[in-house]
Coordinates of C-alpha atoms in Angstrom, one line a residue:
M244 CA 0.5 186.2 80.5
N245 CA 2.1 188.3 77.7
K246 CA 1.9 186.0 74.7
S247 CA 5.0 187.6 73.1
K248 CA 7.0 186.3 76.1
T249 CA 5.7 182.7 76.0
P250 CA 8.2 181.4 73.3
V251 CA 11.1 182.9 75.3
I252 CA 10.0 181.3 78.6
I253 CA 9.4 178.0 77.0
A254 CA 12.9 178.1 75.4
V255 CA 14.5 179.1 78.7
I256 CA 12.7 176.3 80.5
G257 CA 13.8 173.8 77.8
A258 CA 17.4 174.9 78.0
I259 CA 17.3 174.6 81.8
I260 CA 15.9 171.0 81.6
T261 CA 18.5 170.1 78.9
A262 CA 21.4 171.4 81.1
V263 CA 20.1 169.5 84.2
M264 CA 19.9 166.3 82.1
I265 CA 23.4 166.8 80.7
I266 CA 24.8 167.3 84.3
A267 CA 23.0 164.3 85.6
V268 CA 24.4 162.1 82.8
I269 CA 27.9 163.5 83.5
N270 CA 27.7 162.9 87.1
K271 CA 26.3 159.4 86.7
T272 CA 29.1 158.5 84.2
S273 CA 31.7 160.1 86.4
S274 CA 30.3 158.2 89.5
R275 CA 30.4 154.9 87.5
N276 CA 33.9 155.4 86.3
N277 CA 35.2 156.4 89.7
N278 CA 33.4 153.7 91.6
P279 CA 35.1 150.3 91.2
S280 CA 32.1 148.5 92.6
V281 CA 30.2 149.2 89.3
T282 CA 31.1 147.8 85.8
N283 CA 29.4 147.9 82.5
N284 CA 28.8 144.7 80.8
N285 CA 27.1 144.7 77.3
S286 CA 25.6 148.1 78.3
N287 CA 24.0 146.6 81.5
K288 CA 25.1 148.1 84.9
V289 CA 26.2 145.3 87.1
T290 CA 27.4 145.7 90.6
I291 CA 30.3 143.6 91.8
N292 CA 28.1 142.3 94.7
E293 CA 25.6 140.9 92.2
P294 CA 27.3 137.5 91.7
E295 CA 27.8 137.3 95.5
D296 CA 24.2 138.0 96.1
K297 CA 23.1 135.5 93.5
L298 CA 25.4 132.8 95.1
Q299 CA 23.9 133.4 98.6
K300 CA 20.4 133.4 97.3
A301 CA 20.9 130.2 95.4
L302 CA 22.5 128.5 98.3
K303 CA 19.3 129.2 100.4
K304 CA 17.3 127.1 98.0
I305 CA 19.7 124.1 97.8
N306 CA 19.2 121.2 100.1
I307 CA 22.7 120.3 101.6
I308 CA 22.9 117.0 103.4
S309 CA 26.0 116.5 105.8
T310 CA 27.0 112.8 105.9
E311 CA 28.8 111.1 108.7
K312 CA 32.6 110.9 108.4
I313 CA 33.9 107.3 108.4
K314 CA 37.4 106.3 107.9
G315 CA 38.4 104.0 105.2
T316 CA 41.6 102.1 104.2
V317 CA 44.3 104.2 102.6
D318 CA 46.0 102.3 99.8
Y319 CA 49.6 103.3 98.9
S320 CA 50.2 100.5 96.4
D321 CA 51.4 101.5 92.9
N322 CA 48.8 100.3 90.4
G323 CA 50.0 102.5 87.5
S324 CA 50.4 99.8 85.0
A325 CA 47.1 98.2 85.8
N326 CA 45.3 101.5 85.3
L327 CA 46.6 102.1 81.7
P328 CA 43.5 102.2 79.5
N329 CA 42.7 99.7 76.7
I330 CA 45.0 100.9 74.0
E331 CA 42.7 99.8 71.2
T332 CA 39.9 102.1 72.3
K333 CA 41.9 104.9 73.8
Y334 CA 44.6 105.2 71.1
P335 CA 43.3 103.4 68.0
L336 CA 45.6 102.8 65.0
T337 CA 45.7 105.7 62.6
V338 CA 47.2 103.4 59.9
V339 CA 46.4 99.7 59.6
G340 CA 49.0 97.7 57.7
G341 CA 47.9 94.5 56.0
G342 CA 51.2 92.9 55.1
D343 CA 52.6 89.4 56.0
V344 CA 55.0 91.1 58.3
D345 CA 53.6 94.2 59.9
I346 CA 55.5 96.7 62.0
E347 CA 53.5 98.8 64.5
I348 CA 55.0 102.2 65.3
F349 CA 54.1 104.3 68.4
S350 CA 54.2 107.9 67.2
T351 CA 53.4 111.4 68.6
S352 CA 50.4 113.3 67.3
E353 CA 52.4 115.9 65.3
K354 CA 53.5 113.1 63.0
A355 CA 50.4 110.8 63.2
G356 CA 47.6 113.3 63.4
K357 CA 45.6 115.0 60.6
N358 CA 46.4 117.4 57.9
N359 CA 49.8 119.0 58.4
N360 CA 50.3 116.7 61.4
G361 CA 49.8 113.5 59.3
W362 CA 53.3 113.1 57.8
L363 CA 54.0 109.6 59.2
N364 CA 50.5 108.4 58.5
E365 CA 50.8 109.4 54.8
T366 CA 54.4 108.0 54.5
A367 CA 53.2 104.7 56.0
E368 CA 50.2 104.5 53.6
E369 CA 52.5 105.3 50.6
F370 CA 54.9 102.5 51.8
N371 CA 52.2 100.0 52.2
N372 CA 50.7 100.7 48.8
Q373 CA 54.1 99.8 47.3
R374 CA 53.7 96.3 48.7
N375 CA 57.4 96.0 49.3
R376 CA 58.7 92.4 49.6
L377 CA 61.2 91.0 52.0
S378 CA 64.1 88.8 50.9
N379 CA 61.9 85.7 51.5
G380 CA 59.1 87.2 49.3
M381 CA 56.8 88.2 52.2
I382 CA 55.0 91.5 51.9
A383 CA 56.1 94.2 54.5
S384 CA 53.7 96.8 55.9
V385 CA 53.5 99.4 58.7
S386 CA 50.8 100.3 61.2
V387 CA 50.9 103.6 63.1
R388 CA 49.4 104.3 66.5
S389 CA 49.2 108.0 67.6
I390 CA 49.9 108.2 71.3
P391 CA 51.7 110.8 73.5
S392 CA 55.4 110.2 74.3
G393 CA 54.8 109.7 78.0
A394 CA 51.9 107.3 77.5
S395 CA 54.0 105.3 75.0
S396 CA 56.7 105.1 77.6
D397 CA 54.3 103.8 80.2
Y398 CA 52.9 101.1 78.0
I399 CA 56.3 99.9 76.9
S400 CA 58.1 100.2 80.2
N401 CA 55.4 98.2 82.0
N402 CA 55.1 95.6 79.3
V403 CA 51.4 96.3 79.0
Y404 CA 51.6 96.7 75.2
L405 CA 54.7 96.4 73.0
P406 CA 54.9 97.8 69.4
Q407 CA 57.8 96.9 67.2
A408 CA 59.0 100.5 67.0
Y409 CA 58.6 103.9 68.9
T410 CA 59.3 107.4 67.7
P411 CA 58.9 110.0 70.5
S412 CA 59.5 113.8 69.8
N413 CA 63.0 113.7 71.3
E414 CA 65.5 111.2 72.9
L415 CA 64.6 112.3 76.4
F416 CA 61.6 110.0 76.5
G417 CA 63.6 107.2 74.9
K418 CA 66.2 107.5 77.7
L419 CA 63.5 107.7 80.3
A420 CA 61.8 104.6 79.0
M421 CA 65.0 102.6 79.0
E422 CA 65.8 103.8 82.5
A423 CA 62.4 102.4 83.5
G424 CA 63.2 99.0 82.0
A425 CA 62.2 99.2 78.4
K426 CA 64.4 97.3 75.8
L427 CA 64.9 100.0 73.1
K428 CA 67.5 100.1 70.2
L429 CA 68.1 103.4 68.4
E430 CA 67.6 102.6 64.7
A431 CA 67.7 106.2 63.5
E432 CA 68.6 109.4 65.3
S433 CA 66.1 111.4 63.2
L434 CA 63.0 110.6 61.2
V435 CA 62.1 114.3 60.7
S436 CA 63.6 117.4 62.2
N437 CA 61.8 119.7 64.6
T438 CA 62.7 122.3 67.2
A439 CA 61.3 123.0 70.7
G440 CA 60.8 126.6 71.4
I441 CA 58.9 129.3 73.4
A442 CA 56.3 131.3 71.6
I443 CA 56.4 134.8 73.3
S444 CA 54.2 137.7 72.5
R445 CA 56.0 140.5 70.6
S446 CA 55.3 143.1 73.3
A447 CA 56.8 140.8 76.0
A448 CA 59.8 140.0 73.6
S449 CA 60.4 143.8 73.2
A450 CA 60.5 144.3 77.0
I451 CA 63.0 141.5 77.4
T452 CA 65.1 142.9 74.6
S453 CA 65.1 146.3 76.3
K454 CA 66.3 144.9 79.7
Y455 CA 68.4 141.8 78.7
G456 CA 69.7 142.9 75.3
S457 CA 68.2 140.0 73.4
V458 CA 65.5 137.3 73.5
T459 CA 67.2 134.0 74.2
Y460 CA 65.9 130.9 76.1
E461 CA 68.1 131.8 79.1
N462 CA 66.9 135.4 79.2
V463 CA 63.3 134.4 78.9
V464 CA 63.7 131.9 81.9
D465 CA 65.6 134.6 83.9
A466 CA 62.7 137.0 83.2
V467 CA 60.2 134.5 84.5
V468 CA 62.3 133.8 87.6
N469 CA 62.5 137.6 88.2
G470 CA 58.7 137.9 88.0
E471 CA 58.8 139.9 84.8
L472 CA 57.0 137.4 82.5
Q473 CA 54.2 134.9 82.9
M474 CA 54.6 131.8 80.8
G475 CA 53.2 128.4 80.7
Y476 CA 54.6 124.9 79.8
T477 CA 53.1 121.5 79.3
Y478 CA 53.0 118.6 81.7
P479 CA 56.5 117.1 81.7
Y480 CA 55.2 113.5 82.4
T481 CA 53.5 113.2 79.0
S482 CA 54.8 116.2 76.9
A483 CA 58.2 116.0 75.2
T484 CA 58.4 119.8 74.9
G485 CA 57.4 120.2 78.6
L486 CA 60.1 117.8 79.7
N487 CA 62.6 119.5 77.4
F488 CA 61.8 122.8 79.0
L489 CA 62.1 121.4 82.6
V490 CA 65.6 119.7 82.2
N491 CA 66.9 122.7 80.3
A492 CA 65.8 125.1 83.0
L493 CA 67.4 123.0 85.7
Q494 CA 70.7 122.8 83.7
H495 CA 70.5 126.6 83.2
F496 CA 70.2 127.1 87.0
D497 CA 73.1 124.7 87.7
S498 CA 74.9 123.0 84.8
A499 CA 76.9 120.8 87.1
N500 CA 74.0 119.4 89.2
I501 CA 70.4 119.8 88.2
L502 CA 69.3 118.7 91.7
S503 CA 71.6 121.1 93.7
D504 CA 70.2 123.5 96.3
T505 CA 70.8 126.4 93.8
A506 CA 68.9 124.6 91.0
V507 CA 66.0 123.7 93.4
S508 CA 65.8 127.4 94.7
K509 CA 65.8 128.9 91.3
F510 CA 63.1 126.4 90.1
Q511 CA 61.0 127.4 93.0
Q512 CA 61.3 131.0 91.9
L513 CA 60.5 130.1 88.4
Q514 CA 57.3 128.3 89.4
K515 CA 56.0 131.3 91.3
S516 CA 55.6 133.1 87.9
I517 CA 54.0 130.1 86.3
P518 CA 50.3 130.5 86.9
F519 CA 49.6 126.9 86.1
V520 CA 51.2 124.0 84.3
C521 CA 49.1 123.3 81.3
Y522 CA 47.7 119.8 81.1
T523 CA 47.4 120.1 77.3
T524 CA 48.8 122.3 74.6
D525 CA 45.3 123.5 73.7
Q526 CA 44.9 124.9 77.3
M527 CA 48.2 126.7 77.2
V528 CA 47.4 128.3 73.7
N529 CA 44.0 129.3 74.9
A530 CA 45.5 131.0 78.0
M531 CA 48.0 132.8 75.7
Q532 CA 45.2 134.1 73.5
S533 CA 43.2 135.3 76.5
G534 CA 46.2 137.2 77.8
T535 CA 46.7 135.1 80.9
L536 CA 50.0 133.9 79.7
Q537 CA 52.5 136.0 77.7
A538 CA 54.5 132.9 76.4
G539 CA 54.3 129.2 76.2
V540 CA 56.3 126.2 74.9
V541 CA 55.6 124.8 71.5
E542 CA 57.4 123.0 68.7
F543 CA 58.3 124.9 65.6
Q544 CA 56.2 122.7 63.3
A545 CA 53.1 123.5 65.4
Y546 CA 54.1 127.2 65.6
T547 CA 54.6 127.7 61.9
N548 CA 51.2 126.0 61.1
S549 CA 49.3 128.2 63.5
P550 CA 48.2 131.6 62.2
V551 CA 47.5 132.7 65.7
L552 CA 50.9 132.0 67.0
K553 CA 52.9 132.9 63.9
G554 CA 50.9 136.2 63.6
G555 CA 51.4 137.5 67.1
Y556 CA 54.3 135.7 68.8
D557 CA 58.1 135.3 68.2
F558 CA 59.6 131.8 68.3
V559 CA 62.6 131.3 70.6
P560 CA 64.3 127.9 70.1
F561 CA 65.7 126.0 73.2
G562 CA 67.1 122.8 74.4
Y563 CA 67.5 119.3 72.9
K564 CA 66.6 118.9 69.3
H565 CA 63.2 117.4 68.6
N566 CA 64.6 115.1 65.9
N567 CA 62.0 112.4 66.2
P568 CA 64.3 109.3 66.7
L569 CA 63.1 105.9 65.8
Y570 CA 63.6 103.0 68.2
S571 CA 63.0 99.3 67.8
V572 CA 61.2 97.7 70.8
G573 CA 62.2 94.4 72.3
D574 CA 63.7 91.5 70.2
L575 CA 62.5 91.7 66.7
T576 CA 62.5 88.7 64.4
Q577 CA 64.8 88.8 61.3
E578 CA 61.7 89.5 59.2
Q579 CA 60.5 92.3 61.4
Q580 CA 64.0 93.9 61.4
E581 CA 64.1 93.7 57.6
A582 CA 60.6 95.2 57.3
L583 CA 61.5 98.0 59.7
N584 CA 64.7 98.8 57.7
L585 CA 62.7 98.9 54.4
F586 CA 60.3 101.4 55.9
L587 CA 63.1 103.5 57.4
N588 CA 65.0 103.7 54.2
Y589 CA 61.7 104.8 52.5
A590 CA 60.9 107.4 55.2
L591 CA 64.4 109.0 54.9
S592 CA 64.3 109.2 51.1
S593 CA 64.0 112.5 49.3
G594 CA 60.2 112.4 48.6
P595 CA 58.9 111.8 52.1
Q596 CA 61.6 114.2 53.5
Q597 CA 60.4 117.0 51.2
H598 CA 56.9 116.2 52.2
A599 CA 57.9 116.6 55.9
R600 CA 59.5 120.0 55.1
D601 CA 56.2 121.1 53.4
Y602 CA 54.5 120.3 56.7
G603 CA 56.8 122.5 58.7
F604 CA 59.4 119.9 59.9
A605 CA 62.7 121.6 59.4
P606 CA 65.8 122.1 61.6
D607 CA 66.8 125.6 62.7
N608 CA 70.4 125.6 61.4
N609 CA 71.1 128.9 63.0
Y610 CA 70.5 127.5 66.6
S611 CA 73.1 125.6 68.6
Y612 CA 71.1 122.7 70.2
N613 CA 71.9 121.4 73.7
T614 CA 74.2 118.4 73.1
K615 CA 74.9 117.8 76.8
D616 CA 74.4 114.2 77.7
I617 CA 71.7 113.5 80.3
S618 CA 70.9 110.1 81.8
G619 CA 67.5 108.5 82.1
G620 CA 68.0 108.6 85.9
D621 CA 68.5 112.3 85.9
I622 CA 65.4 112.8 83.8
I623 CA 63.4 110.8 86.2
S624 CA 64.9 112.8 89.1
A625 CA 63.9 116.0 87.3
Q626 CA 60.3 114.8 87.0
R627 CA 60.2 114.0 90.7
L628 CA 61.7 117.3 91.6
W629 CA 59.0 118.9 89.4
K630 CA 56.3 117.1 91.3
E631 CA 57.6 118.1 94.7
E632 CA 58.5 121.7 94.0
K633 CA 56.1 122.8 91.1
D634 CA 53.9 124.7 93.5
S635 CA 56.8 126.6 95.0
G636 CA 55.5 126.1 98.5
T637 CA 52.0 127.4 97.7
P638 CA 49.3 125.0 98.9
T639 CA 46.3 124.1 96.8
I640 CA 42.7 124.0 98.1
A641 CA 40.8 121.5 95.9
L642 CA 37.1 120.3 96.1
F643 CA 35.9 117.1 94.2
I644 CA 32.3 117.1 93.0
A645 CA 31.0 113.7 92.0
D646 CA 27.8 113.0 90.1
I647 CA 25.9 110.1 91.8
S648 CA 22.6 110.4 89.9
G649 CA 20.7 107.4 88.7
S650 CA 22.7 106.9 85.5
M651 CA 25.7 106.2 87.6
I652 CA 24.2 103.0 89.3
G653 CA 26.4 100.0 89.0
D654 CA 29.7 99.9 87.1
P655 CA 29.9 103.6 86.3
L656 CA 29.9 104.4 90.0
N657 CA 32.3 101.6 90.9
R658 CA 34.8 102.9 88.3
L659 CA 34.3 106.5 89.4
K660 CA 35.1 105.4 93.0
D661 CA 38.2 103.5 91.8
S662 CA 39.4 106.6 89.8
L663 CA 39.0 108.9 92.9
L664 CA 40.8 106.5 95.2
E665 CA 43.6 105.7 92.8
A666 CA 44.1 109.3 91.5
S667 CA 44.2 110.7 95.1
K668 CA 47.5 108.9 95.6
N669 CA 49.0 111.7 93.4
I670 CA 47.8 114.5 95.7
K671 CA 50.6 115.9 98.0
S672 CA 49.9 115.9 101.7
D673 CA 50.4 119.7 102.1
N674 CA 47.3 120.3 100.0
Y675 CA 43.7 120.8 101.2
V676 CA 41.0 118.5 99.9
G677 CA 37.3 118.1 100.3
L678 CA 34.5 116.0 98.6
I679 CA 30.9 116.5 97.8
S680 CA 28.5 114.5 95.7
Y681 CA 25.1 115.2 94.2
N682 CA 21.9 113.9 92.7
D683 CA 18.7 115.8 93.6
D684 CA 20.4 117.1 96.7
V685 CA 24.0 118.0 97.5
K686 CA 25.8 115.8 100.0
L687 CA 28.7 117.1 102.0
N688 CA 30.7 114.0 102.2
L689 CA 33.9 115.4 103.5
P690 CA 34.7 119.1 104.6
I691 CA 37.9 120.5 103.3
A692 CA 41.0 119.8 105.4
Q693 CA 44.7 119.2 104.9
F694 CA 45.2 115.9 103.1
D695 CA 47.2 114.2 105.8
L696 CA 46.8 110.5 106.6
E697 CA 43.7 111.1 108.7
Q698 CA 42.0 113.2 105.9
R699 CA 43.0 110.5 103.3
S700 CA 41.4 107.9 105.4
Y701 CA 38.2 109.9 105.7
F702 CA 38.3 110.6 101.9
A703 CA 38.6 106.8 101.2
G704 CA 35.6 106.2 103.6
A705 CA 33.5 108.9 102.0
V706 CA 34.2 107.7 98.5
E707 CA 33.3 104.1 99.5
K708 CA 30.0 105.2 101.0
M709 CA 28.7 107.0 97.9
K710 CA 25.5 105.4 96.4
A711 CA 23.8 106.4 93.2
G712 CA 20.1 107.4 92.4
G713 CA 18.0 110.4 91.4
N714 CA 18.4 113.4 89.2
T715 CA 21.4 115.6 88.2
A716 CA 21.7 118.9 90.0
T717 CA 25.2 119.7 88.7
Y718 CA 25.2 123.4 89.2
D719 CA 23.7 123.3 92.7
A720 CA 26.7 121.2 93.7
L721 CA 29.1 123.5 92.0
L722 CA 27.7 126.6 93.8
V723 CA 28.0 124.8 97.1
G724 CA 31.6 124.0 96.1
V725 CA 32.5 127.5 95.2
N726 CA 31.1 128.7 98.5
M727 CA 33.1 126.0 100.4
I728 CA 36.3 127.0 98.6
N729 CA 35.7 130.7 99.4
E730 CA 35.1 130.2 103.1
Y731 CA 38.1 127.9 103.5
K732 CA 40.4 130.2 101.6
E733 CA 39.9 132.9 104.3
S734 CA 42.2 130.9 106.5
I735 CA 44.8 130.4 103.8
P736 CA 44.5 133.5 101.6
G737 CA 47.5 132.7 99.4
A738 CA 46.5 129.2 98.4
K739 CA 45.6 128.2 94.9
T740 CA 42.1 126.9 94.4
M741 CA 40.5 124.5 92.0
I742 CA 37.4 122.4 91.6
F743 CA 37.1 119.0 89.9
V744 CA 33.6 118.1 88.5
L745 CA 33.0 114.5 87.4
S746 CA 29.6 113.9 85.6
D747 CA 28.0 111.6 83.1
G748 CA 25.2 113.8 82.0
Q749 CA 23.6 117.1 81.5
C750 CA 22.2 119.0 84.4
N751 CA 18.4 118.5 84.7
R752 CA 17.6 120.0 88.0
G753 CA 18.3 123.2 90.1
V754 CA 20.5 126.1 89.1
E755 CA 20.9 126.7 85.4
Y756 CA 24.2 127.0 83.6
N757 CA 24.2 130.7 82.9
T758 CA 23.7 131.5 86.6
A759 CA 26.5 129.1 87.7
A760 CA 28.9 130.4 84.9
G761 CA 28.5 134.0 85.9
I762 CA 29.4 133.2 89.5
V763 CA 32.3 131.0 88.5
S764 CA 33.7 133.8 86.3
H765 CA 33.3 136.3 89.1
Y766 CA 35.3 134.2 91.7
G767 CA 37.9 133.0 89.2
I768 CA 38.2 129.4 90.4
P769 CA 39.4 127.1 87.7
I770 CA 36.9 124.3 87.2
Y771 CA 38.4 121.1 85.8
T772 CA 35.6 118.9 84.4
I773 CA 35.5 115.3 83.4
G774 CA 32.7 114.1 81.1
Y775 CA 32.3 110.5 82.2
N776 CA 31.1 108.2 79.4
E777 CA 29.5 111.2 77.7
E778 CA 30.8 114.3 75.9
I779 CA 29.2 117.2 77.6
D780 CA 29.4 120.7 76.0
S781 CA 28.3 122.5 79.1
L782 CA 31.2 121.1 81.0
K783 CA 33.6 122.1 78.3
D784 CA 32.2 125.6 78.5
L785 CA 32.6 125.7 82.2
S786 CA 36.2 124.7 82.1
S787 CA 37.0 127.3 79.5
I788 CA 35.9 130.2 81.8
N789 CA 38.9 130.3 84.0
E790 CA 41.6 128.6 82.0
A791 CA 41.0 125.0 83.2
V792 CA 40.6 121.9 81.0
Y793 CA 37.8 119.4 80.1
I794 CA 38.6 115.7 79.8
D795 CA 36.3 113.2 77.9
A796 CA 36.8 109.9 79.8
D797 CA 35.0 106.6 79.9
S798 CA 34.9 103.6 82.3
D799 CA 38.0 102.2 80.7
D800 CA 40.4 105.2 81.0
V801 CA 38.9 107.4 83.8
V802 CA 41.3 106.0 86.4
Y803 CA 44.3 106.8 84.1
E804 CA 43.1 110.3 83.1
L805 CA 42.3 111.3 86.6
S806 CA 45.7 110.1 87.9
A807 CA 47.5 112.1 85.3
L808 CA 45.3 115.3 85.9
F809 CA 45.8 115.2 89.7
N810 CA 49.5 114.5 89.3
A811 CA 49.8 117.6 87.0
Q812 CA 47.7 119.9 89.1
M813 CA 48.2 118.7 92.7

């Protein structure tokens, strides 16, 4: 070979190889970008079929035992008051008064929490430190218990526990409690001023302005009804803001009759654009941050103290004013009434009121609040309507997964059975329900079927039969549940799906968390988890994947917690 041509030949060959490599990379990239079955995750190529393949491979290694279906007794009795948890352990005092005459106040968390939510706690401590005396020389003091408005109403209305005073976020829950039989007397229309509102992303607000001319509560609701906005609101049985949103939406649909055919029809349309009713405010805010929701209900005091909300969302006020009224409860003695009046006078004085404004409590003087009178009966009717129509005709397919490992032997399993049986009373008959349990193996206790009387009876029988022992194969059971949901949904493609996992410990057998999490993320089924007598971080993480919620429950309150969760979601 001519040596003078060698460098030229080498250069030509090198150019050809480089060109071929470039073309290959371009074709590969183009193929990936044009092929929806391939995605790139952290620079690793993953086919969409990979989670499905992993699920099927995992299922082949899991021992699934089908149990015999046996009917049990369906109990329709209302044990709501008996299921209320021990108030001292579930809702401990945030301020303990030590005076001769002590006034206990039930308060919502935005007043009796921590930091900027601790106004009432700090005001009570300041009052107690003054050691104010009654006319007879006895020292007056105040105790504070932080408890949601709805739970407060339940304790008081059922005479399970009576404080001397009660301050919900608004008068709606006061009227509701009185309608349910509570003896309340309005002592002050407002302790501190607050405003209910909708936090809406600025891009969504701009779109509403373009179409409707302005961003008002009514226009936001109409945009949701028309399918132009996805928003969330909180559970109206416990949340004052959620209840405020519900009754104002119904009044917007029909100001003369919130239960008319027109109001119900519009409410059904509204719910079609509500992906889920948020069990907690945290669940709603997380969904807003992830982009699942474009808007959500919130009080102004919480909005203004949240850098996330204030930085990226507009606040749209609505409804009845959250003026934090103060009620006395029951028949107070002369000394108790005098002590309450002393505290009330102090709380309304200039110092504590300025302190409240520093924490974000302030009225919106530019907004005309709803002043239309609404009865406690209408409020209860609105809640019942919400329960019946919240799914707008869309059925739910739900699977319950119960931990029956060795640590559940005895009272834990008995309470778990009680919670499933009692909470299942809140499940509507047009939903579809199944049950599996697990220890070393996965037991198919009840295949999914419509939750009619027969299925309820089989559900009761399956729950009663459960026995505990063995290890904890949580994620084996979860993958079996995901597969059951997927298969059943083929017959009801438009149904909502959800899984409830109840466990008292970390998984120590079978499929690992990361494998299960990837599969759960792929299928998008919300996983509601209940850490039973144990705070379990992996369950928290599991619930966060698809905008569900984790609940930390114990033997004392698991029945109450599950009942509320099922009522909210099913």
